[in-house]
Coordinates of C-alpha atoms in Angstrom, one line a residue:
Chain A
M1070 CA 109.4 21.9 64.9
I1071 CA 110.5 18.3 64.5
N1072 CA 113.9 17.8 65.8
I1073 CA 115.9 14.6 65.7
E1074 CA 118.5 15.8 68.2
P1075 CA 117.0 15.9 71.8
V1076 CA 116.2 19.3 73.2
I1077 CA 118.0 19.4 76.5
L1078 CA 115.9 21.3 79.0
F1079 CA 118.1 21.2 82.1
H1080 CA 120.8 19.1 83.8
L1081 CA 119.9 16.9 86.7
F1082 CA 123.0 15.9 88.7
G1083 CA 125.0 16.6 85.6
I1084 CA 122.8 14.3 83.4
P1085 CA 121.1 16.2 80.5
V1086 CA 117.3 15.9 80.7
P1087 CA 115.6 16.1 77.3
D1088 CA 112.1 17.4 76.8
F1089 CA 110.4 14.0 76.2
V1090 CA 111.7 12.6 79.4
V1091 CA 110.0 15.4 81.3
V1092 CA 106.8 14.4 79.5
I1093 CA 107.3 10.8 80.6
W1094 CA 107.7 12.0 84.2
G1095 CA 104.5 14.0 83.8
V1096 CA 102.7 10.8 82.6
M1097 CA 104.2 8.8 85.5
A1098 CA 103.0 11.5 88.0
A1099 CA 99.5 11.5 86.5
V1100 CA 99.4 7.7 86.8
L1101 CA 100.5 7.9 90.5
V1102 CA 97.9 10.4 91.3
F1103 CA 95.2 8.4 89.6
V1104 CA 96.2 5.2 91.3
F1105 CA 96.3 7.0 94.7
F1106 CA 92.7 8.1 94.3
A1107 CA 91.6 4.8 92.8
T1108 CA 92.7 2.9 95.9
R1109 CA 91.4 5.2 98.6
R1110 CA 88.2 3.4 99.5
L1111 CA 88.5 0.0 98.1
Q1112 CA 85.0 -1.5 97.8
A1113 CA 83.8 -5.0 96.8
V1114 CA 81.7 -3.4 94.1
P1115 CA 84.2 -1.1 92.4
R1116 CA 82.9 2.3 91.3
G1117 CA 84.6 5.2 89.5
A1118 CA 88.4 5.3 89.5
Q1119 CA 88.8 1.9 91.1
N1120 CA 86.5 0.4 88.4
V1121 CA 88.7 1.8 85.7
A1122 CA 91.9 0.6 87.4
E1123 CA 90.4 -2.9 87.8
L1124 CA 89.3 -3.0 84.2
M1125 CA 92.8 -2.2 83.0
M1126 CA 94.4 -4.8 85.2
G1127 CA 91.8 -7.4 84.3
F1128 CA 92.5 -6.7 80.6
F1129 CA 96.2 -7.3 80.9
E1130 CA 95.8 -10.2 83.2
D1131 CA 93.5 -12.0 80.7
L1132 CA 96.0 -11.1 77.9
V1133 CA 98.9 -12.8 79.7
K1134 CA 96.8 -15.7 80.9
D1135 CA 95.4 -16.4 77.4
M1136 CA 98.8 -16.4 75.8
M1137 CA 101.1 -17.9 78.5
G1138 CA 98.7 -19.8 80.8
E1139 CA 99.0 -19.8 84.6
P1140 CA 102.9 -19.8 84.9
G1141 CA 102.9 -16.7 82.7
L1142 CA 101.3 -14.6 85.4
M1143 CA 104.8 -14.0 86.6
F1144 CA 105.1 -11.5 83.8
F1145 CA 101.8 -9.8 84.5
P1146 CA 103.2 -6.8 86.3
L1147 CA 105.8 -6.2 83.5
I1148 CA 103.3 -6.6 80.7
A1149 CA 100.7 -4.4 82.4
T1150 CA 103.4 -1.7 82.9
I1151 CA 104.5 -1.9 79.3
G1152 CA 100.9 -1.7 78.1
I1153 CA 99.8 1.2 80.3
F1154 CA 103.1 3.0 79.7
T1155 CA 103.0 2.8 75.9
L1156 CA 99.3 3.6 75.8
L1157 CA 99.6 6.7 77.9
L1158 CA 102.7 7.9 76.1
N1159 CA 101.0 7.5 72.7
L1160 CA 98.0 9.3 74.0
A1161 CA 100.2 12.1 75.5
G1162 CA 100.8 13.2 71.9
I1163 CA 97.3 14.6 71.7
I1164 CA 98.0 17.4 74.1
P1165 CA 98.8 20.5 71.9
F1166 CA 102.5 21.4 71.9
V1167 CA 103.4 18.0 73.5
D1168 CA 105.1 15.5 71.2
A1169 CA 104.4 11.9 72.0
P1170 CA 107.5 10.6 73.8
T1171 CA 107.2 7.3 71.9
A1172 CA 107.7 9.3 68.7
R1173 CA 111.4 9.2 69.6
L1174 CA 113.5 6.1 69.0
E1175 CA 115.2 6.4 72.4
T1176 CA 112.0 5.6 74.2
T1177 CA 110.8 2.7 72.1
F1178 CA 114.2 1.2 71.7
A1179 CA 114.6 1.2 75.5
L1180 CA 111.3 -0.6 75.9
G1181 CA 112.4 -3.0 73.1
I1182 CA 115.7 -3.8 74.8
M1183 CA 113.8 -4.4 78.1
V1184 CA 111.6 -7.0 76.5
F1185 CA 114.6 -8.5 74.7
V1186 CA 116.5 -8.9 77.9
V1187 CA 113.5 -10.3 79.8
S1188 CA 112.6 -12.8 77.1
H1189 CA 116.1 -14.1 76.6
G1190 CA 116.9 -14.1 80.3
Y1191 CA 113.8 -16.1 81.1
A1192 CA 114.6 -18.5 78.3
I1193 CA 118.1 -19.0 79.7
K1194 CA 116.7 -19.4 83.3
R1195 CA 114.0 -21.8 82.2
K1196 CA 115.8 -24.0 79.6
G1197 CA 119.4 -23.7 80.9
L1198 CA 122.2 -22.1 79.0
G1199 CA 123.1 -25.3 77.1
T1200 CA 119.7 -25.9 75.5
Y1201 CA 119.3 -22.1 75.0
L1202 CA 122.5 -21.9 73.0
K1203 CA 121.7 -25.1 71.2
G1204 CA 118.5 -23.5 70.0
Y1205 CA 120.5 -21.2 67.8
I1206 CA 121.9 -24.0 65.7
D1207 CA 118.5 -25.6 65.6
P1208 CA 118.1 -27.4 62.3
Y1209 CA 121.6 -27.0 60.9
V1210 CA 124.8 -25.4 62.1
F1211 CA 125.0 -22.9 59.4
M1212 CA 121.7 -21.6 60.5
L1213 CA 123.5 -19.9 63.4
P1214 CA 124.0 -16.4 61.8
L1215 CA 120.5 -16.5 60.5
N1216 CA 119.0 -17.3 63.9
I1217 CA 121.1 -14.5 65.5
I1218 CA 120.0 -12.0 62.9
G1219 CA 116.4 -13.2 63.4
E1220 CA 116.6 -12.5 67.1
L1221 CA 118.1 -9.1 66.6
G1222 CA 115.6 -8.5 63.9
K1223 CA 112.8 -9.1 66.3
L1224 CA 114.2 -6.5 68.7
L1225 CA 114.6 -4.0 65.9
S1226 CA 111.2 -4.5 64.3
H1227 CA 109.5 -4.5 67.7
S1228 CA 110.8 -1.1 68.8
F1229 CA 110.9 0.4 65.3
R1230 CA 107.2 -0.4 64.6
L1231 CA 106.1 1.7 67.6
Y1232 CA 108.6 4.5 66.8
G1233 CA 107.7 4.5 63.1
N1234 CA 104.0 4.8 63.6
M1235 CA 104.2 7.6 66.1
F1236 CA 107.0 9.5 64.4
G1237 CA 105.1 9.2 61.1
G1238 CA 102.0 10.5 62.7
L1239 CA 103.9 13.4 64.2
V1240 CA 105.4 14.4 60.9
M1241 CA 102.0 14.1 59.1
T1242 CA 100.4 16.5 61.6
F1243 CA 103.5 18.8 61.4
V1244 CA 103.2 18.9 57.6
F1245 CA 99.4 19.6 57.7
Y1246 CA 100.1 22.2 60.4
Q1247 CA 102.1 24.1 57.8
L1248 CA 99.1 24.1 55.4
V1249 CA 96.0 24.6 57.5
P1250 CA 96.9 25.6 61.1
W1251 CA 94.7 24.6 64.0
V1252 CA 91.8 22.9 62.2
V1253 CA 93.0 19.8 60.3
P1254 CA 96.1 19.1 62.3
G1255 CA 94.0 18.9 65.5
V1256 CA 91.8 16.2 64.1
L1257 CA 94.7 14.4 62.5
N1258 CA 96.7 14.6 65.7
V1259 CA 93.8 13.1 67.6
W1260 CA 93.4 10.4 65.0
F1261 CA 97.1 9.4 65.0
G1262 CA 97.3 9.7 68.8
V1263 CA 94.2 7.8 69.7
F1264 CA 93.5 5.2 66.9
V1265 CA 97.0 4.5 65.9
G1266 CA 98.4 5.0 69.4
V1267 CA 96.0 2.5 71.1
I1268 CA 96.5 -0.1 68.4
Q1269 CA 100.3 0.2 68.3
S1270 CA 100.4 0.0 72.1
L1271 CA 98.3 -3.1 72.1
V1272 CA 100.4 -4.7 69.4
F1273 CA 103.6 -3.8 71.2
T1274 CA 102.3 -5.4 74.4
M1275 CA 101.0 -8.5 72.7
L1276 CA 104.2 -9.0 70.8
A1277 CA 106.1 -8.6 74.1
V1278 CA 104.1 -11.5 75.6
A1279 CA 104.5 -13.5 72.4
Y1280 CA 108.3 -13.0 72.3
I1281 CA 108.7 -14.1 76.0
Q1282 CA 106.4 -17.1 75.4
V1283 CA 108.0 -18.3 72.1
L1284 CA 111.5 -18.2 73.6
A1285 CA 110.4 -19.9 76.8
E1286 CA 109.2 -23.2 75.6
Chain B
M1461 CA 132.6 21.6 57.5
T1462 CA 135.3 21.3 55.0
D1463 CA 134.8 23.8 52.1
V1464 CA 132.2 21.7 50.3
T1465 CA 131.2 23.8 47.3
F1466 CA 127.6 24.9 46.8
W1467 CA 127.1 22.2 44.2
G1468 CA 128.3 19.6 46.6
Y1469 CA 125.4 20.4 48.9
V1470 CA 123.0 20.3 46.0
I1471 CA 124.1 16.8 45.0
I1472 CA 123.8 15.5 48.6
I1473 CA 120.4 17.0 49.0
S1474 CA 119.1 15.6 45.7
A1475 CA 120.6 12.2 46.5
V1476 CA 118.8 12.2 49.9
A1477 CA 115.6 13.3 48.3
I1478 CA 115.8 10.5 45.7
G1479 CA 116.7 8.0 48.5
S1480 CA 113.8 8.9 50.7
G1481 CA 111.5 8.8 47.7
L1482 CA 112.7 5.3 46.8
A1483 CA 112.3 4.2 50.4
M1484 CA 108.6 4.7 50.1
I1485 CA 108.3 1.9 47.5
A1486 CA 108.0 -0.5 50.4
G1487 CA 104.5 0.9 50.9
I1488 CA 103.3 -1.5 48.3
G1489 CA 103.7 -4.5 50.6
P1490 CA 101.3 -3.6 53.4
G1491 CA 98.8 -2.3 50.8
I1492 CA 98.5 -5.7 49.1
G1493 CA 98.8 -7.7 52.3
E1494 CA 96.1 -5.8 54.2
G1495 CA 93.8 -5.8 51.2
Y1496 CA 94.2 -9.6 51.0
A1497 CA 93.7 -10.0 54.7
A1498 CA 90.6 -7.8 54.7
G1499 CA 89.2 -9.9 51.8
K1500 CA 89.7 -13.1 53.7
A1501 CA 88.2 -11.5 56.9
I1502 CA 85.1 -10.6 55.0
E1503 CA 84.8 -14.2 53.7
A1504 CA 85.3 -15.5 57.2
V1505 CA 82.5 -13.2 58.5
A1506 CA 80.3 -14.3 55.7
R1507 CA 80.9 -17.9 56.6
Q1508 CA 80.5 -17.4 60.3
P1509 CA 78.7 -14.1 61.2
E1510 CA 78.6 -14.8 64.9
A1511 CA 82.4 -14.8 65.1
E1512 CA 82.7 -11.3 63.8
N1513 CA 84.2 -9.8 66.9
K1514 CA 87.1 -12.2 67.1
I1515 CA 87.7 -11.9 63.3
R1516 CA 87.7 -8.1 63.6
T1517 CA 90.3 -8.2 66.4
Y1518 CA 92.6 -10.5 64.5
L1519 CA 92.2 -8.5 61.3
I1520 CA 93.2 -5.2 63.1
L1521 CA 96.1 -6.9 64.9
G1522 CA 97.2 -8.6 61.7
D1523 CA 97.0 -5.3 59.8
A1524 CA 99.0 -3.5 62.4
I1525 CA 101.8 -6.1 62.2
A1526 CA 101.6 -6.3 58.4
E1527 CA 102.0 -2.6 58.2
S1528 CA 105.3 -2.6 60.0
T1529 CA 107.4 -2.8 56.8
G1530 CA 105.6 0.2 55.3
I1531 CA 106.1 2.1 58.6
Y1532 CA 109.8 1.2 58.6
S1533 CA 110.2 2.7 55.1
L1534 CA 108.2 5.8 56.2
A1535 CA 110.4 6.2 59.2
I1536 CA 113.6 5.8 57.1
S1537 CA 112.5 8.3 54.5
L1538 CA 111.4 10.9 57.0
F1539 CA 114.6 10.3 59.0
L1540 CA 116.7 10.8 55.9
I1541 CA 115.0 14.1 55.1
L1542 CA 115.1 15.5 58.6
T1543 CA 118.7 14.5 59.4
F1544 CA 120.4 15.2 56.1
A1545 CA 118.4 17.4 53.8
R1546 CA 117.1 19.9 56.3
P1547 CA 120.4 20.9 58.0
L1548 CA 122.2 21.1 54.6
F1549 CA 119.3 23.2 53.3
N1550 CA 119.6 25.6 56.1
L1551 CA 123.3 25.7 55.5
I1552 CA 122.7 26.8 51.9
L1553 CA 120.2 29.4 52.9
A1554 CA 122.6 30.7 55.5
R1555 CA 125.2 31.2 52.9

């Protein structure tokens, strides 16, 4: 059943906890357990879990280094977290009876706001408030509203793209579930979860780096 | 809910259905864009076969970003149906 309103499972300290947040906690717990085992016996020649962890970190490190150069490594932890977080949340949709948490606007918009604040904050810190604000009336003064809308548009399109892909995939599998239960939706769900999920997570991460970089210089 | 008559609900649901159908027109854009991009990618691979990996990566990333407008319209139309049409439909059935 696809519901737009969040399904509140229980209240924690008076704060309602919807179902997709519990799934996010599950994913976080799984990552913690994996990292715990990956870093038990650190060897020079990595094997098994440690190898996988190093591959992931290496991938995101190269991604950041290619796009932002050496000073950009300051954002490596943030970008690696966004990358792994969105990747695992997209893949969490494959588990039967578990909807991908990124198929909800709350999750993706929260990530989008995070990237928005980081990119603008870093631009202000690096260029100083004056030049940052002057950037909005770049070619001509009357470009001000356009530039502001452009910036907000980036935030909206960034988070809406991930949400739209995963939500569309969810509804497609739900529609097929009505027609042919348990055969076609399984394959479709894996397709939307894996192929679309991995690419959208990569696009989300690379755009996050691009937004930070384009505002910084 | 105020006493909206039966036909009131029918009008709203039909309007939502038409709206969500119209929203899907934006699917034309990504279709043309990605087709064009794929064509150019094939030309690039033909010109430089050894750069195929890089070209494939850029093609897939470009497609994912070009697809965003189509995905927005999909999200909007699904959103319209699931937030307006379905509750009203249940309301009518419950009557």
